[in-house]
Structure formats: structure tokens, C-alpha cells
Amino acid sequence: MAPERMTKRERVEAALRGLPPDRLPVGDVLTNECVIAHLSGQAVLTAQDHLDLRLTPALRATGAAIRKSLDLTIALMTQVPQVPRQERNVHGYVFRFERWTCWLAQRPHATVAELARYLERDLRGEVEPWASYALYRDGAPDVDLFRRNAAFIRSVIGDTVYFYSTPSLPFNTALTTVAGLEGLSYLLADYPQLTAEWLAMLHEREVRFLRATIDPALSPVAIIYGDIAGKNGLLFSREFLARWLFPQLRELVGIIHDAGMWAIYHSDGDLRPVLGDLLACGVDGLNPVESHTGMTIAALRRCYPSLTVVGGLAGIPPRGGRGPFVMPAPWRDA
């Protein structure tokens, strides 16, 4: 094997710039217990709490595996086994944890009217902003805690590049946590003005957090979350997304670009009907690129050569445009 000539960050940045790296950058989220055990040499991974920001044996093993195998990663605290349990937060939302996954099991609102009252309380500042990925304290971005967390992550993963994880888009926060698809649909139908004000407040809160914490010294690349599609296509019309998602995405991307960083957009599913819209918002790349939806790397490269593909399970070497791709190995022909 030829000696590596680039650092991990140089390799990732070369791929994002469209320059040839010394080898293909490898990006992944390690949630395979056997892989972590093999790469770390630690046979037993003891489960822990997902908020336990200490160098536990399981986290030490995950860090060793990441440093040995990856150039780019994200979501460190999902890469350790969890204690199986059920938790109810102070707002009544119930979460179920299993060893390698977790999900929102129950929302506390029995009716759309109850959900609307929750939005009113949030607008009055009576709800701690738990639903956002942002870290807030007393109504302001908790920059000190953010930087302490970033330093801890760096101590675990070494020189592996870690995505700056932006706050979730407000639409995504509403959809995946607070309201769900059905609840959000009823809110928009029955309480359109209240819902619009609430989504605008979420966006303003997350913009403040991003402006307060964005730092290219921590990472060259940021990821923005907004699941809008399934394997059979979009979950929402383009007109709906033009009202509730694209303007917010464009502003977040602008802040990231102003900081001299790249912006990657995350959504599962088949995004082909709105790829032009996402490019118009300024996104530099896509994740995870689910090839089983028909959105293959080869097809993306033909139609949108400026997009960097972060993910994907199959692909062909690029010919011109931006690339190579940051993706899990092995790199197979489509």
C-alpha cells in the first residue's frame, strides 16, 4: 500500500474542492458492534447512557475504531451501545432506547388543540428548546458547552474530521420530534398563522445558534438535516417545500459559506425532483444518497457534476466536476 501523503482533513477538503486526494476519503458512522470490536481490539462493549460524555470503555473503543478506519464521521454518541430503556422527558415525550438504536415512541398531545397550546407556550419562551439540535441555556446559545463538547469529541476521534452538525431545519424539527407528520399537517390546516410563527421562531433560534458557534477551525464541513423524501419520491410538493423549507435552507447555507465551509444537505429518499432547487439553495453535497431509490452516484454525476456525494454504496470514478466522493468503502462500479 502506498504511503499516505495527506492528513485526513486535507483529504476530505481535496474531495470537496474537486481535487484528487491521495486516496478516496472514507466517511461513515460506526454502529456495527463487531466492526468496532475488531478495529479496537476490545471484545466487550459495555452499554452506557447516550449523554454520558466521559471516556467510557465503549467510547474509547469506538474512538479507536474511528481513528483507525475513517477520515470523516458524525454523531459520535450514537456510535456506542445504549442501555435499553424508556425515557419520558419533562415535556412528556417518550423515547425508547435499544442497544444500537432509539426512537420517539410517544408524543404527549392527544389532540391538535393540545399541540397548538404547546406551540403557544414555546412562542412565549416557556419551553426549553430541547427539540432542536442547538444547545441553549437561559434563552441563549450555550457556546461554552458547545465548545467543551467539541473538544471532547476531538479527544475521542483524534484527527478524524467531524461534521459540524447544524441545528435541524425548523420543518424537520416539527416533523421528526414535536408534531410528527400527522400533527404538523393538522397544525398547518387548523392553525396556519400560529404554526407559521412557531416555525419562524424555530428558524430564528437556530440561526442564532449557528452564527454563535460556526467555526471552520473545528471542521471544514457542516451538515443540515431535513428529511423530505422516501424511497418512492418526495413526501411533500415542491410548492410546499418552497414555502416551508427552501428559504430557511438557503439562509443556513449562506451562513456556512460565509464562514468558509462546505454545506452538505441530509435527507433520506429520492430527491431527484428537487435537486435543482437544492442546488439553487447553495448546497455543496448530498447525504446519504440511497441508490435503491434510483438516485445513484453515476446518475448524479451525469446530471449534477458540481455536487459532492457523501454516502452512497456504489459509484463510478468521476470524470470532471467535483469529486472524488466521500463515501463508505468499498468503492464498487454501479
mmCIF file of C-alpha atoms in Angstrom:
data_model
loop_
_atom_site.group_PDB
_atom_site.id
_atom_site.type_symbol
_atom_site.label_atom_id
_atom_site.label_comp_id
_atom_site.label_asym_id
_atom_site.label_seq_id
_atom_site.Cartn_x
_atom_site.Cartn_y
_atom_site.Cartn_z
ATOM 1 C CA MET A 1 0.000 0.000 0.000
ATOM 2 C CA ALA A 2 1.334 3.419 -0.997
ATOM 3 C CA PRO A 3 2.129 5.774 1.886
ATOM 4 C CA GLU A 4 -0.481 8.421 2.610
ATOM 5 C CA ARG A 5 0.606 11.935 1.640
ATOM 6 C CA MET A 6 -2.330 13.890 3.093
ATOM 7 C CA THR A 7 -3.830 14.381 6.515
ATOM 8 C CA LYS A 8 -7.443 13.329 6.947
ATOM 9 C CA ARG A 9 -8.640 16.927 6.757
ATOM 10 C CA GLU A 10 -6.571 17.629 3.654
ATOM 11 C CA ARG A 11 -8.027 14.513 2.029
ATOM 12 C CA VAL A 12 -11.626 15.492 2.820
ATOM 13 C CA GLU A 13 -11.075 19.089 1.698
ATOM 14 C CA ALA A 14 -9.495 17.933 -1.559
ATOM 15 C CA ALA A 15 -12.588 15.843 -2.325
ATOM 16 C CA LEU A 16 -14.887 18.763 -1.517
ATOM 17 C CA ARG A 17 -12.845 21.087 -3.761
ATOM 18 C CA GLY A 18 -12.898 18.644 -6.669
ATOM 19 C CA LEU A 19 -9.159 17.968 -6.461
ATOM 20 C CA PRO A 20 -7.600 14.495 -6.497
ATOM 21 C CA PRO A 21 -6.722 13.276 -2.983
ATOM 22 C CA ASP A 22 -4.012 10.747 -2.301
ATOM 23 C CA ARG A 23 -6.769 8.163 -1.825
ATOM 24 C CA LEU A 24 -10.541 8.068 -1.560
ATOM 25 C CA PRO A 25 -11.722 9.615 1.738
ATOM 26 C CA VAL A 26 -13.775 7.201 3.809
ATOM 27 C CA GLY A 27 -16.736 8.534 5.759
ATOM 28 C CA ASP A 28 -19.137 6.503 7.871
ATOM 29 C CA VAL A 29 -20.994 6.171 11.177
ATOM 30 C CA LEU A 30 -19.778 3.088 13.024
ATOM 31 C CA THR A 31 -22.776 1.340 14.559
ATOM 32 C CA ASN A 32 -21.623 -2.210 13.891
ATOM 33 C CA GLU A 33 -20.550 -3.765 17.157
ATOM 34 C CA CYS A 34 -18.392 -6.432 15.528
ATOM 35 C CA VAL A 35 -16.540 -3.853 13.435
ATOM 36 C CA ILE A 36 -15.849 -1.639 16.458
ATOM 37 C CA ALA A 37 -14.679 -4.623 18.497
ATOM 38 C CA HIS A 38 -12.424 -5.852 15.681
ATOM 39 C CA LEU A 39 -10.814 -2.487 14.944
ATOM 40 C CA SER A 40 -10.380 -1.501 18.589
ATOM 41 C CA GLY A 41 -9.297 -4.899 19.894
ATOM 42 C CA GLN A 42 -11.896 -4.592 22.663
ATOM 43 C CA ALA A 43 -14.126 -7.661 22.583
ATOM 44 C CA VAL A 44 -16.832 -6.459 25.017
ATOM 45 C CA LEU A 45 -18.600 -3.105 24.653
ATOM 46 C CA THR A 46 -20.462 -2.129 27.808
ATOM 47 C CA ALA A 47 -23.689 -0.196 27.217
ATOM 48 C CA GLN A 48 -23.931 3.360 28.518
ATOM 49 C CA ASP A 49 -26.232 6.367 28.645
ATOM 50 C CA HIS A 50 -26.324 8.351 25.391
ATOM 51 C CA LEU A 51 -25.489 11.606 27.213
ATOM 52 C CA ASP A 52 -22.545 10.205 29.163
ATOM 53 C CA LEU A 53 -19.789 12.492 27.896
ATOM 54 C CA ARG A 54 -16.955 10.626 29.584
ATOM 55 C CA LEU A 55 -14.303 8.443 28.043
ATOM 56 C CA THR A 56 -16.076 5.213 28.899
ATOM 57 C CA PRO A 57 -14.656 1.859 27.727
ATOM 58 C CA ALA A 58 -17.222 1.674 24.916
ATOM 59 C CA LEU A 59 -16.493 5.203 23.749
ATOM 60 C CA ARG A 60 -12.758 4.578 23.943
ATOM 61 C CA ALA A 61 -13.240 1.535 21.683
ATOM 62 C CA THR A 62 -15.377 3.496 19.223
ATOM 63 C CA GLY A 63 -12.787 6.273 19.119
ATOM 64 C CA ALA A 64 -10.001 3.800 18.412
ATOM 65 C CA ALA A 65 -12.033 2.237 15.600
ATOM 66 C CA ILE A 66 -12.844 5.623 14.081
ATOM 67 C CA ARG A 67 -9.239 6.823 14.212
ATOM 68 C CA LYS A 68 -8.067 3.614 12.541
ATOM 69 C CA SER A 69 -10.635 3.455 9.724
ATOM 70 C CA LEU A 70 -12.356 6.765 8.946
ATOM 71 C CA ASP A 71 -11.485 10.172 7.526
ATOM 72 C CA LEU A 72 -14.917 11.658 8.278
ATOM 73 C CA THR A 73 -17.648 10.847 10.793
ATOM 74 C CA ILE A 74 -20.643 12.289 12.646
ATOM 75 C CA ALA A 75 -22.974 11.673 15.601
ATOM 76 C CA LEU A 76 -20.370 10.244 17.960
ATOM 77 C CA MET A 77 -22.779 9.395 20.778
ATOM 78 C CA THR A 78 -24.853 7.139 18.503
ATOM 79 C CA GLN A 79 -21.770 5.006 17.896
ATOM 80 C CA VAL A 80 -21.765 3.422 21.343
ATOM 81 C CA PRO A 81 -24.196 0.779 22.640
ATOM 82 C CA GLN A 82 -27.055 2.186 24.698
ATOM 83 C CA VAL A 83 -28.666 0.860 27.872
ATOM 84 C CA PRO A 84 -32.095 -0.470 26.767
ATOM 85 C CA ARG A 85 -34.703 1.693 28.456
ATOM 86 C CA GLN A 86 -37.655 4.019 28.019
ATOM 87 C CA GLU A 87 -37.405 7.685 29.000
ATOM 88 C CA ARG A 88 -40.003 10.435 29.300
ATOM 89 C CA ASN A 89 -38.647 13.986 29.086
ATOM 90 C CA VAL A 90 -40.030 16.928 31.055
ATOM 91 C CA HIS A 91 -42.430 17.765 28.205
ATOM 92 C CA GLY A 92 -43.968 14.289 28.159
ATOM 93 C CA TYR A 93 -42.256 12.915 25.053
ATOM 94 C CA VAL A 94 -41.336 9.233 25.466
ATOM 95 C CA PHE A 95 -38.167 7.845 23.878
ATOM 96 C CA ARG A 96 -37.287 4.186 23.529
ATOM 97 C CA PHE A 97 -33.631 3.128 23.529
ATOM 98 C CA GLU A 98 -32.297 -0.214 22.383
ATOM 99 C CA ARG A 99 -28.667 -1.225 22.214
ATOM 100 C CA TRP A 100 -27.945 0.324 18.816
ATOM 101 C CA THR A 101 -30.970 2.490 18.069
ATOM 102 C CA CYS A 102 -33.521 4.838 19.597
ATOM 103 C CA TRP A 103 -36.791 6.379 18.502
ATOM 104 C CA LEU A 104 -39.576 8.684 19.654
ATOM 105 C CA ALA A 105 -42.208 6.273 20.945
ATOM 106 C CA GLN A 106 -44.975 8.595 22.120
ATOM 107 C CA ARG A 107 -45.962 12.254 21.969
ATOM 108 C CA PRO A 108 -47.940 13.810 24.831
ATOM 109 C CA HIS A 109 -50.566 15.648 22.758
ATOM 110 C CA ALA A 110 -53.919 13.852 22.446
ATOM 111 C CA THR A 111 -55.461 16.491 20.168
ATOM 112 C CA VAL A 112 -54.290 19.118 17.708
ATOM 113 C CA ALA A 113 -55.618 21.753 20.130
ATOM 114 C CA GLU A 114 -53.230 20.470 22.807
ATOM 115 C CA LEU A 115 -50.395 20.587 20.306
ATOM 116 C CA ALA A 116 -51.319 24.158 19.415
ATOM 117 C CA ARG A 117 -51.159 25.123 23.100
ATOM 118 C CA TYR A 118 -47.652 23.646 23.215
ATOM 119 C CA LEU A 119 -46.671 25.901 20.291
ATOM 120 C CA GLU A 120 -48.112 28.913 22.109
ATOM 121 C CA ARG A 121 -46.068 28.096 25.209
ATOM 122 C CA ASP A 122 -42.941 27.705 23.096
ATOM 123 C CA LEU A 123 -43.547 31.076 21.445
ATOM 124 C CA ARG A 124 -43.847 32.670 24.884
ATOM 125 C CA GLY A 125 -40.459 31.246 25.850
ATOM 126 C CA GLU A 126 -41.866 28.761 28.348
ATOM 127 C CA VAL A 127 -40.348 25.673 26.697
ATOM 128 C CA GLU A 128 -36.641 24.951 26.907
ATOM 129 C CA PRO A 129 -35.516 24.385 23.280
ATOM 130 C CA TRP A 130 -34.930 20.668 23.677
ATOM 131 C CA ALA A 131 -36.271 19.694 20.273
ATOM 132 C CA SER A 132 -33.508 21.492 18.392
ATOM 133 C CA TYR A 133 -30.017 20.118 17.998
ATOM 134 C CA ALA A 134 -28.882 23.506 19.289
ATOM 135 C CA LEU A 135 -27.561 23.863 22.831
ATOM 136 C CA TYR A 136 -29.351 26.660 24.653
ATOM 137 C CA ARG A 137 -29.293 27.935 28.231
ATOM 138 C CA ASP A 138 -31.481 30.711 29.581
ATOM 139 C CA GLY A 139 -32.671 31.562 26.081
ATOM 140 C CA ALA A 140 -29.202 31.992 24.538
ATOM 141 C CA PRO A 141 -26.853 29.682 22.614
ATOM 142 C CA ASP A 142 -24.627 27.867 25.100
ATOM 143 C CA VAL A 143 -21.371 28.429 23.233
ATOM 144 C CA ASP A 144 -19.170 27.303 26.119
ATOM 145 C CA LEU A 145 -20.929 23.933 26.362
ATOM 146 C CA PHE A 146 -20.782 23.553 22.582
ATOM 147 C CA ARG A 147 -17.020 24.115 22.588
ATOM 148 C CA ARG A 148 -16.482 21.759 25.518
ATOM 149 C CA ASN A 149 -18.420 19.075 23.676
ATOM 150 C CA ALA A 150 -16.402 19.732 20.507
ATOM 151 C CA ALA A 151 -13.143 19.420 22.443
ATOM 152 C CA PHE A 152 -14.319 16.170 23.993
ATOM 153 C CA ILE A 153 -15.243 14.737 20.598
ATOM 154 C CA ARG A 154 -11.818 15.699 19.252
ATOM 155 C CA SER A 155 -10.151 13.952 22.190
ATOM 156 C CA VAL A 156 -12.012 10.752 21.283
ATOM 157 C CA ILE A 157 -11.675 10.680 17.474
ATOM 158 C CA GLY A 158 -8.254 12.323 17.064
ATOM 159 C CA ASP A 159 -7.623 13.863 13.650
ATOM 160 C CA THR A 160 -10.713 12.317 12.009
ATOM 161 C CA VAL A 161 -12.866 15.083 10.523
ATOM 162 C CA TYR A 162 -16.163 15.545 12.359
ATOM 163 C CA PHE A 163 -19.137 17.129 10.636
ATOM 164 C CA TYR A 164 -20.260 20.376 12.179
ATOM 165 C CA SER A 165 -23.883 19.403 12.835
ATOM 166 C CA THR A 166 -26.112 22.424 12.354
ATOM 167 C CA PRO A 167 -29.410 22.784 14.132
ATOM 168 C CA SER A 168 -32.143 20.924 12.330
ATOM 169 C CA LEU A 169 -34.250 22.876 9.865
ATOM 170 C CA PRO A 170 -37.421 24.030 11.669
ATOM 171 C CA PHE A 171 -39.597 21.958 9.366
ATOM 172 C CA ASN A 172 -37.546 18.883 10.243
ATOM 173 C CA THR A 173 -37.727 19.627 13.979
ATOM 174 C CA ALA A 174 -41.504 19.853 13.757
ATOM 175 C CA LEU A 175 -41.785 16.760 11.615
ATOM 176 C CA THR A 176 -39.442 14.401 13.439
ATOM 177 C CA THR A 177 -39.902 15.442 17.052
ATOM 178 C CA VAL A 178 -42.528 17.918 18.222
ATOM 179 C CA ALA A 179 -45.531 17.190 15.995
ATOM 180 C CA GLY A 180 -44.910 14.350 13.561
ATOM 181 C CA LEU A 181 -46.286 14.260 10.029
ATOM 182 C CA GLU A 182 -49.930 13.978 11.042
ATOM 183 C CA GLY A 183 -49.692 16.572 13.782
ATOM 184 C CA LEU A 184 -47.877 19.072 11.588
ATOM 185 C CA SER A 185 -50.415 18.572 8.795
ATOM 186 C CA TYR A 186 -53.302 19.332 11.151
ATOM 187 C CA LEU A 187 -51.475 22.322 12.614
ATOM 188 C CA LEU A 188 -50.915 23.847 9.185
ATOM 189 C CA ALA A 189 -54.564 23.262 8.295
ATOM 190 C CA ASP A 190 -56.206 24.366 11.576
ATOM 191 C CA TYR A 191 -53.688 26.861 12.995
ATOM 192 C CA PRO A 192 -51.803 28.231 9.967
ATOM 193 C CA GLN A 193 -50.778 31.574 11.477
ATOM 194 C CA LEU A 194 -49.682 30.079 14.802
ATOM 195 C CA THR A 195 -47.727 27.337 13.035
ATOM 196 C CA ALA A 196 -46.027 29.827 10.708
ATOM 197 C CA GLU A 197 -44.989 31.994 13.677
ATOM 198 C CA TRP A 198 -43.673 28.971 15.542
ATOM 199 C CA LEU A 199 -41.636 27.685 12.590
ATOM 200 C CA ALA A 200 -40.202 31.178 12.095
ATOM 201 C CA MET A 201 -39.224 31.260 15.770
ATOM 202 C CA LEU A 202 -37.501 27.879 15.494
ATOM 203 C CA HIS A 203 -35.561 29.112 12.475
ATOM 204 C CA GLU A 204 -34.516 32.340 14.192
ATOM 205 C CA ARG A 205 -33.350 30.371 17.224
ATOM 206 C CA GLU A 206 -31.285 28.013 15.111
ATOM 207 C CA VAL A 207 -29.786 30.824 13.018
ATOM 208 C CA ARG A 208 -28.612 32.461 16.253
ATOM 209 C CA PHE A 209 -27.032 29.201 17.361
ATOM 210 C CA LEU A 210 -25.291 28.681 14.028
ATOM 211 C CA ARG A 211 -23.900 32.225 13.923
ATOM 212 C CA ALA A 212 -22.648 31.889 17.502
ATOM 213 C CA THR A 213 -20.875 28.547 17.046
ATOM 214 C CA ILE A 214 -19.812 28.156 13.404
ATOM 215 C CA ASP A 215 -16.037 27.775 13.262
ATOM 216 C CA PRO A 216 -14.004 26.398 10.340
ATOM 217 C CA ALA A 217 -11.193 25.590 12.766
ATOM 218 C CA LEU A 218 -13.424 22.859 14.212
ATOM 219 C CA SER A 219 -14.477 21.393 10.861
ATOM 220 C CA PRO A 220 -14.389 22.300 7.174
ATOM 221 C CA VAL A 221 -17.876 20.929 6.511
ATOM 222 C CA ALA A 222 -21.358 21.205 8.013
ATOM 223 C CA ILE A 223 -24.441 19.030 7.590
ATOM 224 C CA ILE A 224 -28.028 20.308 7.558
ATOM 225 C CA TYR A 225 -30.887 17.933 8.318
ATOM 226 C CA GLY A 226 -34.255 17.968 6.546
ATOM 227 C CA ASP A 227 -35.892 14.662 5.624
ATOM 228 C CA ILE A 228 -38.316 15.347 2.780
ATOM 229 C CA ALA A 229 -38.449 12.137 0.746
ATOM 230 C CA GLY A 230 -38.993 8.405 0.858
ATOM 231 C CA LYS A 231 -37.843 5.644 -1.446
ATOM 232 C CA ASN A 232 -40.703 6.364 -3.873
ATOM 233 C CA GLY A 233 -40.153 10.104 -4.104
ATOM 234 C CA LEU A 234 -40.973 13.329 -2.277
ATOM 235 C CA LEU A 235 -43.199 13.359 0.795
ATOM 236 C CA PHE A 236 -44.243 16.957 0.006
ATOM 237 C CA SER A 237 -44.873 19.004 -3.108
ATOM 238 C CA ARG A 238 -42.265 21.388 -4.474
ATOM 239 C CA GLU A 239 -44.673 24.260 -3.772
ATOM 240 C CA PHE A 240 -44.924 23.180 -0.121
ATOM 241 C CA LEU A 241 -41.143 22.948 0.212
ATOM 242 C CA ALA A 242 -40.709 26.338 -1.471
ATOM 243 C CA ARG A 243 -42.800 27.838 1.346
ATOM 244 C CA TRP A 244 -41.565 25.908 4.363
ATOM 245 C CA LEU A 245 -38.051 24.640 3.674
ATOM 246 C CA PHE A 246 -36.015 26.136 0.826
ATOM 247 C CA PRO A 247 -35.789 29.724 2.177
ATOM 248 C CA GLN A 248 -34.589 28.504 5.586
ATOM 249 C CA LEU A 249 -32.107 26.123 3.972
ATOM 250 C CA ARG A 250 -30.739 28.914 1.785
ATOM 251 C CA GLU A 251 -30.076 31.126 4.816
ATOM 252 C CA LEU A 252 -28.283 28.378 6.763
ATOM 253 C CA VAL A 253 -26.143 27.517 3.741
ATOM 254 C CA GLY A 254 -25.247 31.187 3.354
ATOM 255 C CA ILE A 255 -24.010 31.386 6.939
ATOM 256 C CA ILE A 256 -21.928 28.239 6.443
ATOM 257 C CA HIS A 257 -20.423 29.565 3.211
ATOM 258 C CA ASP A 258 -19.667 32.928 4.797
ATOM 259 C CA ALA A 259 -17.591 31.013 7.365
ATOM 260 C CA GLY A 260 -15.589 29.404 4.542
ATOM 261 C CA MET A 261 -17.112 25.933 4.997
ATOM 262 C CA TRP A 262 -18.976 23.477 2.786
ATOM 263 C CA ALA A 263 -22.655 22.667 3.362
ATOM 264 C CA ILE A 264 -23.986 19.117 2.943
ATOM 265 C CA TYR A 265 -27.741 18.510 2.889
ATOM 266 C CA HIS A 266 -29.098 15.349 4.506
ATOM 267 C CA SER A 267 -32.346 13.719 3.503
ATOM 268 C CA ASP A 268 -33.205 10.102 3.037
ATOM 269 C CA GLY A 269 -35.100 9.003 -0.059
ATOM 270 C CA ASP A 270 -35.294 10.017 -3.697
ATOM 271 C CA LEU A 271 -34.506 13.728 -4.042
ATOM 272 C CA ARG A 272 -34.309 13.860 -7.826
ATOM 273 C CA PRO A 273 -37.432 16.052 -8.294
ATOM 274 C CA VAL A 274 -35.875 18.857 -6.205
ATOM 275 C CA LEU A 275 -32.155 18.511 -6.848
ATOM 276 C CA GLY A 276 -32.222 21.711 -8.877
ATOM 277 C CA ASP A 277 -33.931 23.514 -6.007
ATOM 278 C CA LEU A 278 -31.351 22.238 -3.515
ATOM 279 C CA LEU A 279 -28.541 23.432 -5.772
ATOM 280 C CA ALA A 280 -30.256 26.815 -6.003
ATOM 281 C CA CYS A 281 -30.141 26.942 -2.198
ATOM 282 C CA GLY A 282 -26.367 26.591 -2.476
ATOM 283 C CA VAL A 283 -25.807 23.103 -1.060
ATOM 284 C CA ASP A 284 -22.434 21.614 -1.950
ATOM 285 C CA GLY A 285 -23.306 17.964 -1.485
ATOM 286 C CA LEU A 286 -25.865 15.345 -0.531
ATOM 287 C CA ASN A 287 -26.077 12.636 2.091
ATOM 288 C CA PRO A 288 -26.787 9.715 2.260
ATOM 289 C CA VAL A 289 -27.696 9.072 -1.437
ATOM 290 C CA GLU A 290 -29.772 5.893 -1.293
ATOM 291 C CA SER A 291 -29.015 4.066 -4.513
ATOM 292 C CA HIS A 292 -32.033 1.759 -4.178
ATOM 293 C CA THR A 293 -34.264 4.777 -4.869
ATOM 294 C CA GLY A 294 -32.709 5.202 -8.306
ATOM 295 C CA MET A 295 -30.612 8.164 -7.166
ATOM 296 C CA THR A 296 -27.271 6.541 -7.946
ATOM 297 C CA ILE A 297 -23.910 8.223 -7.807
ATOM 298 C CA ALA A 298 -23.398 7.660 -11.523
ATOM 299 C CA ALA A 299 -26.710 9.364 -12.357
ATOM 300 C CA LEU A 300 -25.988 12.277 -10.039
ATOM 301 C CA ARG A 301 -22.569 12.797 -11.587
ATOM 302 C CA ARG A 302 -24.055 12.927 -15.090
ATOM 303 C CA CYS A 303 -26.776 15.449 -14.220
ATOM 304 C CA TYR A 304 -25.227 17.458 -11.375
ATOM 305 C CA PRO A 305 -21.431 17.253 -11.613
ATOM 306 C CA SER A 306 -20.930 20.030 -9.054
ATOM 307 C CA LEU A 307 -22.485 18.019 -6.211
ATOM 308 C CA THR A 308 -20.244 16.148 -3.796
ATOM 309 C CA VAL A 309 -21.704 12.791 -2.803
ATOM 310 C CA VAL A 310 -21.264 11.999 0.892
ATOM 311 C CA GLY A 311 -22.523 8.464 1.163
ATOM 312 C CA GLY A 312 -23.780 6.008 -1.379
ATOM 313 C CA LEU A 313 -22.956 2.341 -1.676
ATOM 314 C CA ALA A 314 -21.986 2.205 -5.339
ATOM 315 C CA GLY A 315 -20.422 4.567 -7.823
ATOM 316 C CA ILE A 316 -18.058 5.134 -10.690
ATOM 317 C CA PRO A 317 -14.952 7.335 -10.746
ATOM 318 C CA PRO A 318 -15.779 10.967 -11.638
ATOM 319 C CA ARG A 319 -14.759 12.479 -14.926
ATOM 320 C CA GLY A 320 -14.586 16.205 -14.377
ATOM 321 C CA GLY A 321 -16.551 18.316 -11.918
ATOM 322 C CA ARG A 322 -16.321 17.952 -8.172
ATOM 323 C CA GLY A 323 -15.126 14.734 -6.577
ATOM 324 C CA PRO A 324 -13.952 12.141 -5.767
ATOM 325 C CA PHE A 325 -16.629 11.165 -3.321
ATOM 326 C CA VAL A 326 -16.520 10.896 0.423
ATOM 327 C CA MET A 327 -18.259 7.586 0.922
ATOM 328 C CA PRO A 328 -18.011 4.248 2.723
ATOM 329 C CA ALA A 329 -15.636 1.683 1.247
ATOM 330 C CA PRO A 330 -15.515 -0.401 -0.881
ATOM 331 C CA TRP A 331 -15.990 1.699 -3.996
ATOM 332 C CA ARG A 332 -17.745 -0.549 -6.496
ATOM 333 C CA ASP A 333 -18.830 0.107 -10.053
ATOM 334 C CA ALA A 334 -22.523 0.872 -10.464
#
